[in-house]
Amino acid sequence: MMKKSILAIAVASLAVSTAAMAESTVYGNIHLSINQFDKDDGTGAGTNGNLYMASNTSSLGVKGSEDLGDGMKAIYQVEFQIDPADGFAEKNNNEVLAPRDSFVGLKGGFGTVKFGTMSSNYKQTGAKVDALYRTPAEGRGFIATQSTALHGGLGINRGRETSTVQYVSPKFSGIELVANTTVSGSDDETNGVGVRWSNKAFLVYVDWIDGAVSTTATPVVTEAATKIGGKWTGDAFFVGAQYEDAEDRTNYNYMHLNGGWNINSNNAIIATYGTAAHITNGAQDTTGMAIAYNHDLSKMTNVYVAYMDRASDTAAYEDSAFAFGIKKKF
């Protein structure tokens, strides 16, 4: 295992140094938080969790482009997830550097075509209506106001799709099309398409995706999910909303509301409210909420404190959580 770790780090270092000589961009972020989760089992005999440190999508990457002439560029990105909280301990199937969006493509007047591993059309828009994305208070996590399976994970039927071809159209009057399909050799590939319209203040989108519910089940069953959402951004306030009809893929439908107040250029209060409704078992319905205070120390560094709550009226339980985080981009 140690040899695998050393080899992975060596390969990543070589990729970074080689790309740097080609005038590419080395980028990433270190994002750590101290968390506490309190569980209630519905009987009053819940547990109070201990404080622990966790990494929240800390990453290291290289990206760049080459001008091919006539308005066309070759583009590429290689990104890995790292875990500074664990001292880069071996995890994720013994991989020190877990893969994230990594692709090669062409960009021009026709739009953009990419081959590789990347966020699906469905996953992409989840972040646009969640200002707490990639924190412990995100909707796709503990508070469960977005689908976890379709906004996270790695695989041909997960949020970060492997073996994928993705096309992004040029914008026409603010309208953009995103379409993707996996090319994995499977009889049941994952296909998705989304349409977005945006201007300075508004974003509206519709996304559809169809793929295997499970890649290990026999026979393979494919189902679709659809969502609609949007966001309004003003000078001091912003608000976003998303509804997912995902019951055939996850057994749940989701409603997510997120908004905030930019007190000034460095401070903001952000809140999320939403539900996860099970299609057959009301005892599994949950209501989630989060509230956070965010302070930007600079354009590249911020700190935040967040409180989260997830409850079920039918099952009579309530879980809560607390997080204090620091994020440094580079």
Coordinates of C-alpha atoms in Angstrom, one line a residue:
M1 CA 0.0 0.0 0.0
M2 CA 2.8 2.4 0.8
K3 CA 4.4 1.8 -2.6
K4 CA 1.0 2.7 -4.2
S5 CA 0.9 5.9 -2.2
I6 CA 4.4 6.9 -3.1
L7 CA 3.8 6.1 -6.8
A8 CA 0.5 8.1 -6.8
I9 CA 2.2 11.1 -5.3
A10 CA 5.2 10.9 -7.7
V11 CA 2.9 10.7 -10.7
A12 CA 0.9 13.7 -9.6
S13 CA 4.1 15.7 -8.9
L14 CA 5.4 14.9 -12.4
A15 CA 2.1 15.9 -14.0
V16 CA 2.1 19.2 -12.1
S17 CA 5.7 20.1 -13.0
T18 CA 5.3 19.1 -16.6
A19 CA 2.1 21.1 -16.9
A20 CA 3.8 24.1 -15.3
M21 CA 6.5 24.1 -17.9
A22 CA 3.7 24.3 -20.5
E23 CA 2.4 27.5 -18.8
S24 CA -0.7 25.7 -17.4
T25 CA -2.4 26.6 -14.2
V26 CA -1.9 24.7 -10.9
Y27 CA -4.8 25.2 -8.6
G28 CA -6.6 23.7 -5.6
N29 CA -8.0 24.3 -2.2
I30 CA -7.5 23.1 1.4
H31 CA -10.9 23.0 3.2
L32 CA -11.1 21.7 6.7
S33 CA -13.8 21.8 9.3
I34 CA -14.3 20.8 12.9
N35 CA -17.7 19.1 13.2
Q36 CA -20.0 17.7 15.8
F37 CA -23.1 15.6 15.0
D38 CA -25.8 14.9 17.6
K39 CA -28.1 11.9 16.9
D40 CA -31.7 11.3 18.2
D41 CA -33.0 7.8 17.8
G42 CA -36.6 8.9 18.4
T43 CA -36.8 7.5 22.0
G44 CA -35.0 10.3 23.8
A45 CA -31.9 8.1 24.1
G46 CA -29.9 9.8 21.4
T47 CA -26.1 10.2 21.3
N48 CA -23.9 13.3 21.5
G49 CA -21.1 13.0 19.0
N50 CA -17.5 14.0 19.7
L51 CA -15.7 16.8 17.8
Y52 CA -13.8 15.6 14.8
M53 CA -11.9 17.2 11.9
A54 CA -12.8 16.5 8.3
S55 CA -11.8 17.5 4.8
N56 CA -14.5 19.0 2.6
T57 CA -13.5 18.3 -1.0
S58 CA -9.9 19.6 -0.6
S59 CA -8.3 19.2 -4.0
L60 CA -5.2 19.7 -6.2
G61 CA -5.4 20.1 -10.0
V62 CA -3.8 21.2 -13.2
K63 CA -5.6 22.8 -16.1
G64 CA -4.8 24.6 -19.3
S65 CA -5.4 25.1 -23.0
E66 CA -3.6 25.3 -26.3
D67 CA -4.6 27.8 -29.1
L68 CA -5.1 25.7 -32.3
G69 CA -6.0 28.7 -34.5
D70 CA -9.3 29.7 -36.2
G71 CA -10.9 30.2 -32.8
M72 CA -10.4 26.7 -31.6
K73 CA -8.6 25.6 -28.4
A74 CA -7.6 22.2 -26.9
I75 CA -8.5 22.1 -23.2
Y76 CA -7.6 19.8 -20.4
Q77 CA -7.9 19.3 -16.7
V78 CA -6.6 16.8 -14.2
E79 CA -7.9 17.1 -10.6
F80 CA -7.5 14.9 -7.5
Q81 CA -9.2 15.0 -4.1
I82 CA -6.9 15.0 -1.1
D83 CA -7.5 14.7 2.6
P84 CA -5.2 16.8 4.8
A85 CA -7.2 16.0 7.9
D86 CA -6.1 12.3 7.6
G87 CA -2.6 13.2 6.7
F88 CA -3.2 11.8 3.2
A89 CA -3.9 8.4 4.7
E90 CA -4.7 5.7 2.3
K91 CA -8.4 5.4 1.6
N92 CA -10.8 5.2 -1.4
N93 CA -9.6 1.8 -2.5
N94 CA -6.0 2.5 -1.4
E95 CA -5.8 5.7 -3.5
V96 CA -4.1 8.7 -1.8
L97 CA -5.3 10.9 -4.6
A98 CA -9.0 10.2 -5.4
P99 CA -10.0 11.2 -9.0
R100 CA -12.2 14.2 -9.6
D101 CA -13.1 16.0 -12.9
S102 CA -10.4 15.1 -15.4
F103 CA -10.8 15.5 -19.1
V104 CA -9.5 16.5 -22.5
G105 CA -11.5 18.4 -25.0
L106 CA -12.0 21.0 -27.8
K107 CA -13.6 24.4 -27.5
G108 CA -14.6 26.7 -30.3
G109 CA -17.5 28.4 -32.1
F110 CA -19.4 25.1 -32.1
G111 CA -19.3 24.9 -28.3
T112 CA -17.2 22.6 -26.1
V113 CA -16.7 18.8 -26.3
K114 CA -15.0 16.9 -23.5
F115 CA -14.0 13.3 -23.0
G116 CA -13.2 11.9 -19.5
T117 CA -14.6 12.0 -16.0
M118 CA -16.7 15.0 -15.1
S119 CA -19.7 16.3 -13.3
S120 CA -22.9 15.4 -15.1
N121 CA -25.4 18.0 -16.3
Y122 CA -27.6 17.1 -13.4
K123 CA -24.9 17.5 -10.8
Q124 CA -23.6 20.8 -12.1
T125 CA -26.8 22.8 -11.3
G126 CA -27.0 21.6 -7.7
A127 CA -24.1 23.8 -6.7
K128 CA -25.6 26.9 -8.4
V129 CA -28.5 27.0 -6.0
D130 CA -26.6 26.1 -2.8
A131 CA -24.2 28.7 -1.4
L132 CA -23.2 26.1 1.2
Y133 CA -22.1 23.5 -1.4
R134 CA -19.0 21.5 -0.4
T135 CA -19.4 22.4 3.3
P136 CA -20.9 20.1 6.0
A137 CA -24.1 22.2 5.6
E138 CA -24.7 21.4 1.9
G139 CA -28.0 20.2 0.8
R140 CA -26.8 16.9 -0.7
G141 CA -25.3 15.9 2.7
F142 CA -26.6 15.8 6.2
I143 CA -29.7 17.9 5.8
A144 CA -30.8 15.9 2.7
T145 CA -32.5 18.6 0.7
Q146 CA -30.8 17.4 -2.6
S147 CA -30.3 13.9 -3.8
T148 CA -26.9 12.5 -2.7
A149 CA -26.6 9.8 -5.3
L150 CA -27.2 12.2 -8.3
H151 CA -25.1 15.1 -6.9
G152 CA -22.2 13.1 -5.6
G153 CA -20.1 9.9 -5.9
L154 CA -18.0 8.6 -8.8
G155 CA -19.2 6.1 -11.5
I156 CA -21.2 5.8 -14.7
N157 CA -24.4 6.3 -12.8
R158 CA -23.3 8.9 -10.2
G159 CA -22.9 12.6 -10.0
R160 CA -19.3 12.6 -11.2
E161 CA -19.6 10.4 -14.3
T162 CA -16.7 8.3 -15.6
S163 CA -16.1 7.4 -19.3
T164 CA -18.2 10.4 -20.3
V165 CA -18.6 12.5 -23.4
Q166 CA -20.1 15.9 -22.7
Y167 CA -21.2 18.7 -25.1
V168 CA -21.9 22.3 -24.0
S169 CA -23.4 24.6 -26.6
P170 CA -22.5 28.2 -27.1
K171 CA -24.9 30.7 -25.5
F172 CA -27.7 32.0 -27.7
S173 CA -29.7 34.9 -26.0
G174 CA -28.6 33.5 -22.6
I175 CA -29.7 29.9 -23.4
E176 CA -27.2 27.1 -23.1
L177 CA -27.6 23.3 -23.7
V178 CA -25.6 20.6 -21.8
A179 CA -25.7 17.0 -22.9
N180 CA -23.7 14.0 -21.8
T181 CA -23.6 10.2 -22.2
T182 CA -21.3 7.6 -20.8
V183 CA -19.4 5.4 -23.2
S184 CA -18.4 2.5 -20.9
G185 CA -19.2 -0.6 -23.0
S186 CA -22.3 -1.2 -21.0
D187 CA -25.7 -2.1 -22.5
D188 CA -27.2 0.6 -20.2
E189 CA -25.3 3.9 -20.4
T190 CA -26.3 7.0 -18.5
N191 CA -27.7 9.8 -20.6
G192 CA -28.5 13.3 -19.6
V193 CA -29.5 16.7 -21.0
G194 CA -30.1 20.1 -19.5
V195 CA -31.1 23.6 -20.6
R196 CA -30.1 26.8 -18.8
W197 CA -31.1 30.4 -19.3
S198 CA -29.2 33.1 -17.5
N199 CA -28.6 36.8 -17.4
K200 CA -26.9 39.1 -14.8
A201 CA -29.6 38.6 -12.1
F202 CA -31.4 35.3 -13.0
L203 CA -30.7 31.7 -13.7
V204 CA -33.3 29.1 -14.7
Y205 CA -32.6 25.5 -15.6
V206 CA -34.2 22.1 -16.3
D207 CA -32.2 18.9 -16.1
W208 CA -33.0 15.3 -17.0
I209 CA -30.9 12.2 -16.5
D210 CA -31.5 8.4 -17.1
G211 CA -29.2 5.6 -15.9
A212 CA -28.9 2.5 -13.9
V213 CA -30.3 2.6 -10.4
S214 CA -27.5 0.1 -9.4
T215 CA -24.5 -1.1 -11.4
T216 CA -24.4 -4.4 -9.5
A217 CA -28.0 -5.4 -9.6
T218 CA -29.1 -8.2 -12.1
P219 CA -30.9 -7.5 -14.3
V220 CA -29.8 -3.8 -14.6
V221 CA -32.7 -1.4 -14.1
T222 CA -32.5 2.1 -15.6
E223 CA -34.7 5.0 -14.3
A224 CA -34.8 8.7 -14.9
A225 CA -34.8 11.8 -12.7
T226 CA -35.8 15.4 -13.6
K227 CA -35.3 18.6 -11.8
I228 CA -36.2 22.3 -12.2
G229 CA -34.6 25.2 -10.5
G230 CA -33.4 28.8 -10.5
K231 CA -31.7 31.6 -8.7
W232 CA -32.0 35.3 -8.4
T233 CA -29.0 37.4 -7.3
G234 CA -29.3 41.0 -6.2
D235 CA -26.8 43.5 -4.7
A236 CA -27.4 42.4 -1.1
F237 CA -29.7 39.4 -1.3
F238 CA -29.9 36.1 -3.3
V239 CA -32.3 33.2 -3.3
G240 CA -32.3 29.9 -5.1
A241 CA -34.8 27.0 -5.4
Q242 CA -34.8 23.5 -6.8
Y243 CA -37.3 20.6 -7.0
E244 CA -36.2 17.1 -7.9
D245 CA -38.6 14.4 -9.2
A246 CA -36.1 11.6 -8.4
E247 CA -38.4 8.9 -6.9
D248 CA -37.6 6.4 -9.6
R249 CA -33.9 6.7 -9.0
T250 CA -33.7 7.3 -5.2
N251 CA -37.2 6.6 -3.9
Y252 CA -37.4 10.3 -2.8
N253 CA -38.5 13.6 -4.2
Y254 CA -36.6 16.7 -2.9
M255 CA -37.3 20.3 -2.4
H256 CA -34.4 22.7 -1.7
L257 CA -34.5 26.5 -0.9
N258 CA -31.3 28.5 -0.3
G259 CA -30.8 32.2 0.2
G260 CA -28.6 34.7 1.8
W261 CA -27.9 38.3 2.9
N262 CA -24.6 39.8 1.9
I263 CA -24.1 42.1 4.8
N264 CA -21.1 43.7 3.1
S265 CA -18.4 42.5 0.7
N266 CA -16.8 40.3 3.3
N267 CA -19.7 38.9 5.4
A268 CA -22.8 37.0 4.7
I269 CA -25.6 35.0 6.4
I270 CA -26.8 32.0 4.4
A271 CA -29.7 29.6 5.1
T272 CA -31.2 26.5 3.6
Y273 CA -34.5 24.8 4.1
G274 CA -36.0 21.8 2.3
T275 CA -37.5 18.3 2.4
A276 CA -36.9 14.8 1.3
A277 CA -40.2 12.9 0.7
H278 CA -40.2 9.1 0.4
I279 CA -42.6 7.8 -2.1
T280 CA -44.0 5.0 0.0
N281 CA -42.9 5.3 3.6
G282 CA -43.8 8.6 5.3
A283 CA -41.7 7.6 8.3
Q284 CA -38.6 8.2 6.2
D285 CA -39.7 11.8 5.2
T286 CA -37.3 14.4 6.6
T287 CA -37.2 18.2 6.8
G288 CA -33.7 19.7 6.8
M289 CA -32.4 23.2 7.5
A290 CA -29.0 24.9 7.9
I291 CA -27.8 28.4 8.8
A292 CA -24.3 29.7 8.4
Y293 CA -22.3 32.8 8.9
N294 CA -19.5 33.3 6.3
H295 CA -16.6 35.7 6.5
D296 CA -14.2 36.3 3.7
L297 CA -10.7 37.1 4.9
S298 CA -9.7 37.7 1.3
K299 CA -10.8 36.6 -2.2
M300 CA -9.0 33.3 -1.6
T301 CA -9.6 32.6 2.1
N302 CA -12.8 32.3 4.1
V303 CA -14.1 31.0 7.5
Y304 CA -17.6 30.0 8.4
V305 CA -19.7 28.6 11.3
A306 CA -22.8 26.6 10.5
Y307 CA -25.6 24.9 12.3
M308 CA -27.7 22.1 10.7
D309 CA -30.9 20.2 11.7
R310 CA -32.7 17.3 10.1
A311 CA -36.0 16.0 11.6
S312 CA -38.9 13.6 11.0
D313 CA -42.3 14.5 12.4
T314 CA -43.6 11.0 11.6
A315 CA -40.8 9.1 13.2
A316 CA -40.4 11.7 15.9
Y317 CA -36.7 12.2 15.8
E318 CA -34.3 15.2 15.3
D319 CA -30.6 15.2 14.5
S320 CA -28.4 18.3 14.7
A321 CA -24.9 19.2 13.7
F322 CA -22.4 22.0 14.1
A323 CA -19.4 23.0 12.0
F324 CA -16.6 25.5 12.0
G325 CA -14.5 25.6 8.8
I326 CA -11.6 27.3 7.0
K327 CA -11.1 27.2 3.3
K328 CA -7.9 28.4 1.5
K329 CA -7.8 28.5 -2.3
F330 CA -4.6 28.6 -4.3

